[in-house]
PDB file of C-alpha atoms in Angstrom:
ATOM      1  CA  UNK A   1     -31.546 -66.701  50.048  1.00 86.00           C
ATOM      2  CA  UNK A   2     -32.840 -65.318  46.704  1.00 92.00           C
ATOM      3  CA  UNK A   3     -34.250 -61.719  46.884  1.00 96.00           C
ATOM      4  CA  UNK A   4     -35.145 -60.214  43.356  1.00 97.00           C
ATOM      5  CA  UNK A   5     -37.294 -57.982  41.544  1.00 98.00           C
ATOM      6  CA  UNK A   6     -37.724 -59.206  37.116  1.00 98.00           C
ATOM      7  CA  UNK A   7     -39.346 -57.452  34.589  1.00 98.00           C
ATOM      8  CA  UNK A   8     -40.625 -58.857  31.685  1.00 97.00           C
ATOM      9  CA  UNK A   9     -41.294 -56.497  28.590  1.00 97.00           C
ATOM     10  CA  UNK A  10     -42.932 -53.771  30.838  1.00 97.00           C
ATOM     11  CA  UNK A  11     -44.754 -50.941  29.158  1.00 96.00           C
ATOM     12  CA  UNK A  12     -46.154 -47.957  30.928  1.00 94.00           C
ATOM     13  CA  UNK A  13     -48.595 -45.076  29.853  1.00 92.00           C
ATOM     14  CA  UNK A  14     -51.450 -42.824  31.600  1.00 88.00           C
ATOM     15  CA  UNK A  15     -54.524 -41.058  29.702  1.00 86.00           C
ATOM     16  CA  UNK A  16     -55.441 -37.763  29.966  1.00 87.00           C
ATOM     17  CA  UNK A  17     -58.835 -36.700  28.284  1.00 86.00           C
ATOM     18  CA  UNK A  18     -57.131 -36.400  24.810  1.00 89.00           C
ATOM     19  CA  UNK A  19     -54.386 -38.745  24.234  1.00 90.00           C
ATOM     20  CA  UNK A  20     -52.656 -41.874  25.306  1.00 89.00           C
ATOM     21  CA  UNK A  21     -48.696 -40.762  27.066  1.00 87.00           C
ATOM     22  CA  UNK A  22     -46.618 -43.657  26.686  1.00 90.00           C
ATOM     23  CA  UNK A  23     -43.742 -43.083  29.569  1.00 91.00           C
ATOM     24  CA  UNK A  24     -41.658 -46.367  27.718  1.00 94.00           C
ATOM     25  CA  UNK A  25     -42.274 -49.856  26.058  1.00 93.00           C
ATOM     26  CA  UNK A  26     -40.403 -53.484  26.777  1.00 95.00           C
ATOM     27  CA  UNK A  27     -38.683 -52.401  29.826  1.00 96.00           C
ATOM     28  CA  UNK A  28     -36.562 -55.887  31.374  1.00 96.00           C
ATOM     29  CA  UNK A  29     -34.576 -55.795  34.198  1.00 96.00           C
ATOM     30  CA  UNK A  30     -33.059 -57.542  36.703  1.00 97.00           C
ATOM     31  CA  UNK A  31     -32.549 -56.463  40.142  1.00 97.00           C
ATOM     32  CA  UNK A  32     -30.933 -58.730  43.144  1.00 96.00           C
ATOM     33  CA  UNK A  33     -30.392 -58.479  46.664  1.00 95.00           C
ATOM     34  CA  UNK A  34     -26.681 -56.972  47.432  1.00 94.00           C
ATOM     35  CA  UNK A  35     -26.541 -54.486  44.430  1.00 96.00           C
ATOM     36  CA  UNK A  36     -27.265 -50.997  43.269  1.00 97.00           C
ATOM     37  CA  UNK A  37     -28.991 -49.321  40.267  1.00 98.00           C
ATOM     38  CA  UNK A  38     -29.005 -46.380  39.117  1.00 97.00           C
ATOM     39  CA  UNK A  39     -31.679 -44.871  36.458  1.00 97.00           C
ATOM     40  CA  UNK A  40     -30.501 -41.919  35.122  1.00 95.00           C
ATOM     41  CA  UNK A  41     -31.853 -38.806  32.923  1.00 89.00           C
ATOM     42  CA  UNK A  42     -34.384 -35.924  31.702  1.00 86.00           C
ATOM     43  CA  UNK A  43     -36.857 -34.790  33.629  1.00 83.00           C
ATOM     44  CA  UNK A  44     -40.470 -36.197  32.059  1.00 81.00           C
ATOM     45  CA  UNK A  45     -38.311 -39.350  31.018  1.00 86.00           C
ATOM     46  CA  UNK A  46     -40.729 -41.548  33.436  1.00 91.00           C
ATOM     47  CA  UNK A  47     -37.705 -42.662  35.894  1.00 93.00           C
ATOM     48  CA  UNK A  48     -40.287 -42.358  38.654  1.00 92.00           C
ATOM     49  CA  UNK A  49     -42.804 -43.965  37.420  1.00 94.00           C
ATOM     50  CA  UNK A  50     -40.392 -46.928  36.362  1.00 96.00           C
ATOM     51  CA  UNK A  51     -39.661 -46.874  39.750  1.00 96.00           C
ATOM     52  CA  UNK A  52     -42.938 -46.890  41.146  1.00 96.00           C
ATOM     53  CA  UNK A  53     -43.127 -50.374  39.580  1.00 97.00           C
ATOM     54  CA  UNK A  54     -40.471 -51.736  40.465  1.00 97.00           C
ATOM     55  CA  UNK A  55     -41.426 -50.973  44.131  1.00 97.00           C
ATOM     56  CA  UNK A  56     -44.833 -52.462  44.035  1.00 96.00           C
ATOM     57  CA  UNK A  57     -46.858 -49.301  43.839  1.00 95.00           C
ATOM     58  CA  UNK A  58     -48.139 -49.211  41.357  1.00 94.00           C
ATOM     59  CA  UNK A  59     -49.232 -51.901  38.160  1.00 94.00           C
ATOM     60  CA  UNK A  60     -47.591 -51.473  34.715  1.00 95.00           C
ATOM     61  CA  UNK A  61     -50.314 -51.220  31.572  1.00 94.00           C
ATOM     62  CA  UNK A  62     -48.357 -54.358  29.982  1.00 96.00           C
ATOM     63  CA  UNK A  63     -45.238 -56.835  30.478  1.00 97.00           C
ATOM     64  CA  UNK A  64     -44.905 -58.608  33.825  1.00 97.00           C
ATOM     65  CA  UNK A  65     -42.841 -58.031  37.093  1.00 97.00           C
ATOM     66  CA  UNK A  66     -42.011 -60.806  39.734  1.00 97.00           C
ATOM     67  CA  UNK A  67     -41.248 -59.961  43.261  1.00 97.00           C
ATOM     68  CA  UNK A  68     -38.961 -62.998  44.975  1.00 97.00           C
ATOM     69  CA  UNK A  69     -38.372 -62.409  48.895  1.00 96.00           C
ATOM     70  CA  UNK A  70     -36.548 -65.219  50.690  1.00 95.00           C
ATOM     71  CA  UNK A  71     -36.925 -67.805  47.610  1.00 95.00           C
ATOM     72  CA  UNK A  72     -40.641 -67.230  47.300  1.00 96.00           C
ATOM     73  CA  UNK A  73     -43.068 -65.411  45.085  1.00 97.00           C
ATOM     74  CA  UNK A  74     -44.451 -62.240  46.710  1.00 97.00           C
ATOM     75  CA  UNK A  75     -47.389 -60.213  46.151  1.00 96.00           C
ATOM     76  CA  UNK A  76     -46.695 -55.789  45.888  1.00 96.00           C
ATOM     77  CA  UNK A  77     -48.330 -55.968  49.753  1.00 95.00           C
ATOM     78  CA  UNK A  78     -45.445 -58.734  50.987  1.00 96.00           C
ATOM     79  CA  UNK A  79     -42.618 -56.283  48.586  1.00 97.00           C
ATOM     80  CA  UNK A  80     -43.595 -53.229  50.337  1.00 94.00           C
ATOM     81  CA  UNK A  81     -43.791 -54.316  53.685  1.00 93.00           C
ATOM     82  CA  UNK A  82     -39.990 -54.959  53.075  1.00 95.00           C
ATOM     83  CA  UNK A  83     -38.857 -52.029  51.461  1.00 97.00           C
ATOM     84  CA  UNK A  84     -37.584 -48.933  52.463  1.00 96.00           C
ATOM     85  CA  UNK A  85     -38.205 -45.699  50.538  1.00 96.00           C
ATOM     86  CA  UNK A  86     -35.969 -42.512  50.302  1.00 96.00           C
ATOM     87  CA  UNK A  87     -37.645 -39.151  48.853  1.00 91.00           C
ATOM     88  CA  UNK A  88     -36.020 -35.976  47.479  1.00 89.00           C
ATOM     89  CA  UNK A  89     -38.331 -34.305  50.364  1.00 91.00           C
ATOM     90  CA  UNK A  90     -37.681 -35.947  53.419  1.00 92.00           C
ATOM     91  CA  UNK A  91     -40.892 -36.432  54.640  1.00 93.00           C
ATOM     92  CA  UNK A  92     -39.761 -36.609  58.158  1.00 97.00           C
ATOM     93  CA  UNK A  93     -42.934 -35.949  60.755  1.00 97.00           C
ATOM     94  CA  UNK A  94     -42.307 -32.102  62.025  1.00 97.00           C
ATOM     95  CA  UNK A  95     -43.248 -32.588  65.664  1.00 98.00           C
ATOM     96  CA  UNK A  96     -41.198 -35.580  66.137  1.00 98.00           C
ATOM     97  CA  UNK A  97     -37.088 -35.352  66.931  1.00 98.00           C
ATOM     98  CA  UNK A  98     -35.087 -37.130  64.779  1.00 98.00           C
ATOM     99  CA  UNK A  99     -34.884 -39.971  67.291  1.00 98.00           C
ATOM    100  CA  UNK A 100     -38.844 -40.290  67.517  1.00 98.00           C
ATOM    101  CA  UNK A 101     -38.878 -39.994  63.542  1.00 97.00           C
ATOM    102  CA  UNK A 102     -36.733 -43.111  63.377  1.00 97.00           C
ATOM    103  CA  UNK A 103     -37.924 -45.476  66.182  1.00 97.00           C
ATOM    104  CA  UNK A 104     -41.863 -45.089  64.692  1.00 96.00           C
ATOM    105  CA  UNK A 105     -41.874 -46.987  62.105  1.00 94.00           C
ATOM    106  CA  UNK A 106     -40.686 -49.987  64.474  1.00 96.00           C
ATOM    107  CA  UNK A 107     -42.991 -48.961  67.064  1.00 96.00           C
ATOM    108  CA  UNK A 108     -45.927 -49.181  64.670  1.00 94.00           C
ATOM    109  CA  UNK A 109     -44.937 -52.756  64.108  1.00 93.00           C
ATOM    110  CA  UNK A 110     -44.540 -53.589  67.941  1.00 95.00           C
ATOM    111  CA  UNK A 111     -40.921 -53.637  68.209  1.00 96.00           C
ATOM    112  CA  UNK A 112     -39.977 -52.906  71.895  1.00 96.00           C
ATOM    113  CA  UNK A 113     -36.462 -52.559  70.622  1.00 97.00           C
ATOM    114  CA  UNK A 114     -37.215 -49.540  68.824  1.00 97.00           C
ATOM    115  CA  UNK A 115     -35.488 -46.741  70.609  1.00 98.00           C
ATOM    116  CA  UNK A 116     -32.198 -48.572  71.386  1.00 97.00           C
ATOM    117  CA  UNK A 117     -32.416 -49.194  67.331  1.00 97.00           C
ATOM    118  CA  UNK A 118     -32.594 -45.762  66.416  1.00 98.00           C
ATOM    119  CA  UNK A 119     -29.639 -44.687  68.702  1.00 97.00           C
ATOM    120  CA  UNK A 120     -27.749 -47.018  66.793  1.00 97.00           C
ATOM    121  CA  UNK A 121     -29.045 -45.400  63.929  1.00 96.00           C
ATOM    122  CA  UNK A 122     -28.149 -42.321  64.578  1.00 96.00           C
ATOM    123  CA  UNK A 123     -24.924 -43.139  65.538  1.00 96.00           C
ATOM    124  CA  UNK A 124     -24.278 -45.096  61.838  1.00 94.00           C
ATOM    125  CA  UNK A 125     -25.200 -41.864  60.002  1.00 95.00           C
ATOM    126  CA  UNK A 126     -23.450 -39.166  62.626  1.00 95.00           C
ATOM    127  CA  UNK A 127     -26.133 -37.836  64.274  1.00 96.00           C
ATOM    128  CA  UNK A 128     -26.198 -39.254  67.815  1.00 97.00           C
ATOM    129  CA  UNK A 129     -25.643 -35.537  69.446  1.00 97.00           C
ATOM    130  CA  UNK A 130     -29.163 -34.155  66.789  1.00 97.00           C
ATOM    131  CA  UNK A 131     -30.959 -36.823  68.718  1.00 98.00           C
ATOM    132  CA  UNK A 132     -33.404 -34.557  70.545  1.00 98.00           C
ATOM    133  CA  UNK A 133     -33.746 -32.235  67.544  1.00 98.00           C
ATOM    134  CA  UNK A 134     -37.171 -31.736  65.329  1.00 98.00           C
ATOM    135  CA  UNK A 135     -36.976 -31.868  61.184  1.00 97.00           C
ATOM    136  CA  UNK A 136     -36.757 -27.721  61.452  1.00 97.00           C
ATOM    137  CA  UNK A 137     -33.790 -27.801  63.535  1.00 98.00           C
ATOM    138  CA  UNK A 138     -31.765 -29.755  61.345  1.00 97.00           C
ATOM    139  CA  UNK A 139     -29.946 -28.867  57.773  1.00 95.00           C
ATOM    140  CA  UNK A 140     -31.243 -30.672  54.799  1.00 95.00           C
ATOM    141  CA  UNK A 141     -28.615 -32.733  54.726  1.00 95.00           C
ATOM    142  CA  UNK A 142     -29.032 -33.806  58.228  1.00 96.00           C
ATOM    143  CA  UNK A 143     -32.194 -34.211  57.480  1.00 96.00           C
ATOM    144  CA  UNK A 144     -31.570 -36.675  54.763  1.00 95.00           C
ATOM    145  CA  UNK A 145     -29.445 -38.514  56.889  1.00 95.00           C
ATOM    146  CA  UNK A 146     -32.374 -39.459  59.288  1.00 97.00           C
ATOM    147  CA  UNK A 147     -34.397 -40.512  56.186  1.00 96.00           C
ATOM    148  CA  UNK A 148     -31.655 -42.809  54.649  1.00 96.00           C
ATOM    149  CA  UNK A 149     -31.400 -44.387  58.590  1.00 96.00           C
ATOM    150  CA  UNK A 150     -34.961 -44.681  58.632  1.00 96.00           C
ATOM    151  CA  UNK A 151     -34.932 -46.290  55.237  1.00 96.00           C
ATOM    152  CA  UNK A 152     -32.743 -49.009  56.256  1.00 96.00           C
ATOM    153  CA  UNK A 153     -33.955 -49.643  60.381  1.00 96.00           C
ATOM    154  CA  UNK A 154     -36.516 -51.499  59.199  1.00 93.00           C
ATOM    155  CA  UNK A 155     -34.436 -54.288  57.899  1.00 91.00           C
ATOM    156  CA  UNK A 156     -35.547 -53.872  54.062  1.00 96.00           C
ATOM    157  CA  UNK A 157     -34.790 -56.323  51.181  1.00 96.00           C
ATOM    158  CA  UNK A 158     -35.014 -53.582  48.764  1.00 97.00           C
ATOM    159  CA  UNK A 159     -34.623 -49.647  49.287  1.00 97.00           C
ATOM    160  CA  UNK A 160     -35.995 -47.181  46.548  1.00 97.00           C
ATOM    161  CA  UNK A 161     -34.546 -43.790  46.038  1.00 97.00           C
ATOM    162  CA  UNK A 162     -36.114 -41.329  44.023  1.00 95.00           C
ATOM    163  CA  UNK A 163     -34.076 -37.990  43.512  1.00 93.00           C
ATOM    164  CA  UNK A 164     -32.439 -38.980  47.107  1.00 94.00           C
ATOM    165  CA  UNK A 165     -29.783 -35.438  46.782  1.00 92.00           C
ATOM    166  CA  UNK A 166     -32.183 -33.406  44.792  1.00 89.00           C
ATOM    167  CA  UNK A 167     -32.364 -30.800  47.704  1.00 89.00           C
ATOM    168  CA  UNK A 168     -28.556 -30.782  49.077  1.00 92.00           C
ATOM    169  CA  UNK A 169     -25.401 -28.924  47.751  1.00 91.00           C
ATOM    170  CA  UNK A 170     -23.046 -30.886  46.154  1.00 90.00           C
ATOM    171  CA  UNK A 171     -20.617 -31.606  49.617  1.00 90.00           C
ATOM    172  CA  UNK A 172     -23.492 -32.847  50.916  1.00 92.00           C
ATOM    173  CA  UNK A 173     -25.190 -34.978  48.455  1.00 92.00           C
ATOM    174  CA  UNK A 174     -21.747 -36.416  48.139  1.00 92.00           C
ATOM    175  CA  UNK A 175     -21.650 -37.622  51.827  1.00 92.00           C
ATOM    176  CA  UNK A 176     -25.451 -38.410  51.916  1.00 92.00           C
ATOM    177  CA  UNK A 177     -24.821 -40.874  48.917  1.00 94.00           C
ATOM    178  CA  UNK A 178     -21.918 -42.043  50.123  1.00 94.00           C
ATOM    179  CA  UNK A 179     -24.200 -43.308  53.297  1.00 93.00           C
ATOM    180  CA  UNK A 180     -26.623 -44.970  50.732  1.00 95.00           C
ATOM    181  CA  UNK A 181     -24.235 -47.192  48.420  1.00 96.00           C
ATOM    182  CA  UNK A 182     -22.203 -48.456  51.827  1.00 95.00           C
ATOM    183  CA  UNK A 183     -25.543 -48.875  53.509  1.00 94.00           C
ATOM    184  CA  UNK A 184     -26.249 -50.751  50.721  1.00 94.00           C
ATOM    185  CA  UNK A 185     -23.285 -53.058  50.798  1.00 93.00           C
ATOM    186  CA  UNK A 186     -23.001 -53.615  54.024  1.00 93.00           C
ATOM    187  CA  UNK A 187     -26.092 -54.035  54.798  1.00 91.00           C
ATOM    188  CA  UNK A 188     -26.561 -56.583  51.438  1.00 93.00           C
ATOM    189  CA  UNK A 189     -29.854 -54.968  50.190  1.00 95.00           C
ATOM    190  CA  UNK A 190     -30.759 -53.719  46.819  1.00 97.00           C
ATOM    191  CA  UNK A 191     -30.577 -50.159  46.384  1.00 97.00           C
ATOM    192  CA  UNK A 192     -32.521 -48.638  43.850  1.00 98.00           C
ATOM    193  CA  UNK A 193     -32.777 -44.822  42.482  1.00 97.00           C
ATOM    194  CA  UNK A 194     -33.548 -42.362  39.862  1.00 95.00           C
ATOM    195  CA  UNK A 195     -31.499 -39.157  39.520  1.00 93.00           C
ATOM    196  CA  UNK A 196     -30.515 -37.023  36.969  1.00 89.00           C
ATOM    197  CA  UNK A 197     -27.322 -36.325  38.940  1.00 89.00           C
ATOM    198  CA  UNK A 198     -24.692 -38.245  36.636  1.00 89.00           C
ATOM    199  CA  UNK A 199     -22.333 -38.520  39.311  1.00 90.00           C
ATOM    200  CA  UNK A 200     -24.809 -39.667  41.930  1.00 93.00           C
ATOM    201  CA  UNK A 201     -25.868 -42.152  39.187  1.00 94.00           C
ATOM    202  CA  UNK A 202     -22.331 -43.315  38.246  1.00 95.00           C
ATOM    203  CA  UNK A 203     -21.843 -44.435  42.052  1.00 95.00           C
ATOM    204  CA  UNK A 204     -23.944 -47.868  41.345  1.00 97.00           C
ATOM    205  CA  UNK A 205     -22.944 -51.323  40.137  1.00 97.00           C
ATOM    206  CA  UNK A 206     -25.760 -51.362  37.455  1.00 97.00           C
ATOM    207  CA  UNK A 207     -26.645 -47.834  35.443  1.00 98.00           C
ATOM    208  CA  UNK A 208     -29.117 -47.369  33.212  1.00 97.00           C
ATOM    209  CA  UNK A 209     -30.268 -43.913  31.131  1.00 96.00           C
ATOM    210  CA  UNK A 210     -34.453 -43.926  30.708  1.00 93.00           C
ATOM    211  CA  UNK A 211     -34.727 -41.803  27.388  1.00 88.00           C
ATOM    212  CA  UNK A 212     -37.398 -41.432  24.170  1.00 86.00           C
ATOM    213  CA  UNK A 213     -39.405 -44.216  26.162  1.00 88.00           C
ATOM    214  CA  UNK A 214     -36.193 -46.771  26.474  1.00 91.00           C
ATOM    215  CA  UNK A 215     -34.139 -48.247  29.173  1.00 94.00           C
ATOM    216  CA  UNK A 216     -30.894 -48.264  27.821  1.00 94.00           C
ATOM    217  CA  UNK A 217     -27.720 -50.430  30.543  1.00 95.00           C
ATOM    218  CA  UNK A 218     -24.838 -47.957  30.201  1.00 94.00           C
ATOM    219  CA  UNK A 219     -21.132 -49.403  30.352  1.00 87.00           C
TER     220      UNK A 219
END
């Protein structure tokens, strides 16, 4: 079963009342179900809004990008519905537990599974006994940890990272990415992030450096 995401010659830019920013020009990539990429480098580089592409959200200014799920063209609405997304902020719901913050997204979509899911879960990223406890009662990486589960519960093709360690000491981001790339393999989905952590970005199969408005593959 073929799962991909191609660009074509992408080019991205935004207006402000002045001047036209061009974030990069003739972007191409490949990305398939199974592997990791990494996008590495400086702040203002436009790794996150590369990203945002990639993931459907958003339309680039030129170029094309194909979404393939299950041998098939898809629209952005069929890619995001399976996708996962990991942020640099969490963005768990504070008046849930950490249980409740994983099963909701599978109770939204009428899964009567949902809770036994998220106990197994918890258990994959080492939480099982935090089970019971809200977003303020956990450490940021803990917290992390419930967003990579939640990420992945939802049986994604494709799971976008941006900044996933941003907010963690390096022990923990080390463990948290750790979670991420086996996830990944395991689990055979694409993983997909931007960092400017080097050594976060050297974990994947693929890396790339976004600089002066170029994606440059690194060795």
């Amino acid at each position: 079963m073929v799962h991909a995401i191609t660009l074509d010659s992408v080019s991205h830019h935004f207006q402000t009342a002045t001047d036209r920013i061009v974030l990069f020009e003739d972007v191409s990539l490949d990305i398939q179900a199974g592997r990791s990429y990494s996008i590495a480098g400086p702040s203002g580089a436009g790794k996150s809004s590369l990203l945002t592409l990639v993931a459907g959200l958003e339309t680039p200014k030129a170029g094309r990008i194909e979404f393939t799920i299950d041998n098939r063209i898809a629209s952005q609405t069929t890619l995001r519905k399976r996708s996962g997304f990991i942020f640099q902020q969490f963005h768990l719901l504070p008046e849930l537990d950490a249980l409740s913050n994983l099963a909701l997204p599978l109770r939204l979509k009428g899964d009567k599974n949902a809770y036994d899911k998220a106990h197994a879960w918890l258990a994959r990223v080492g939480l099982t006994a935090r089970a019971r406890h809200k977003p303020a009662q956990l450490s940021g990486g803990e917290q992390q940890r419930v967003a990579i589960a939640r990420a992945f519960i939802g049986d994604p093709v494709f799971v976008f990272a941006d900044e996933p360690t941003g907010n963690l000491d390096e022990k923990t981001a080390e463990h948290v990415a750790e979670l991420m790339f086996d996830f990944g393999r395991t689990d055979q989905r694409a993983l997909v992030l931007v960092t400017h952590n080097r050594a976060l970005a050297a974990k994947a199969d693929h890396r790339f450096r976004m600089a002066a408005g170029e994606l440059e593959r690194l060795p």
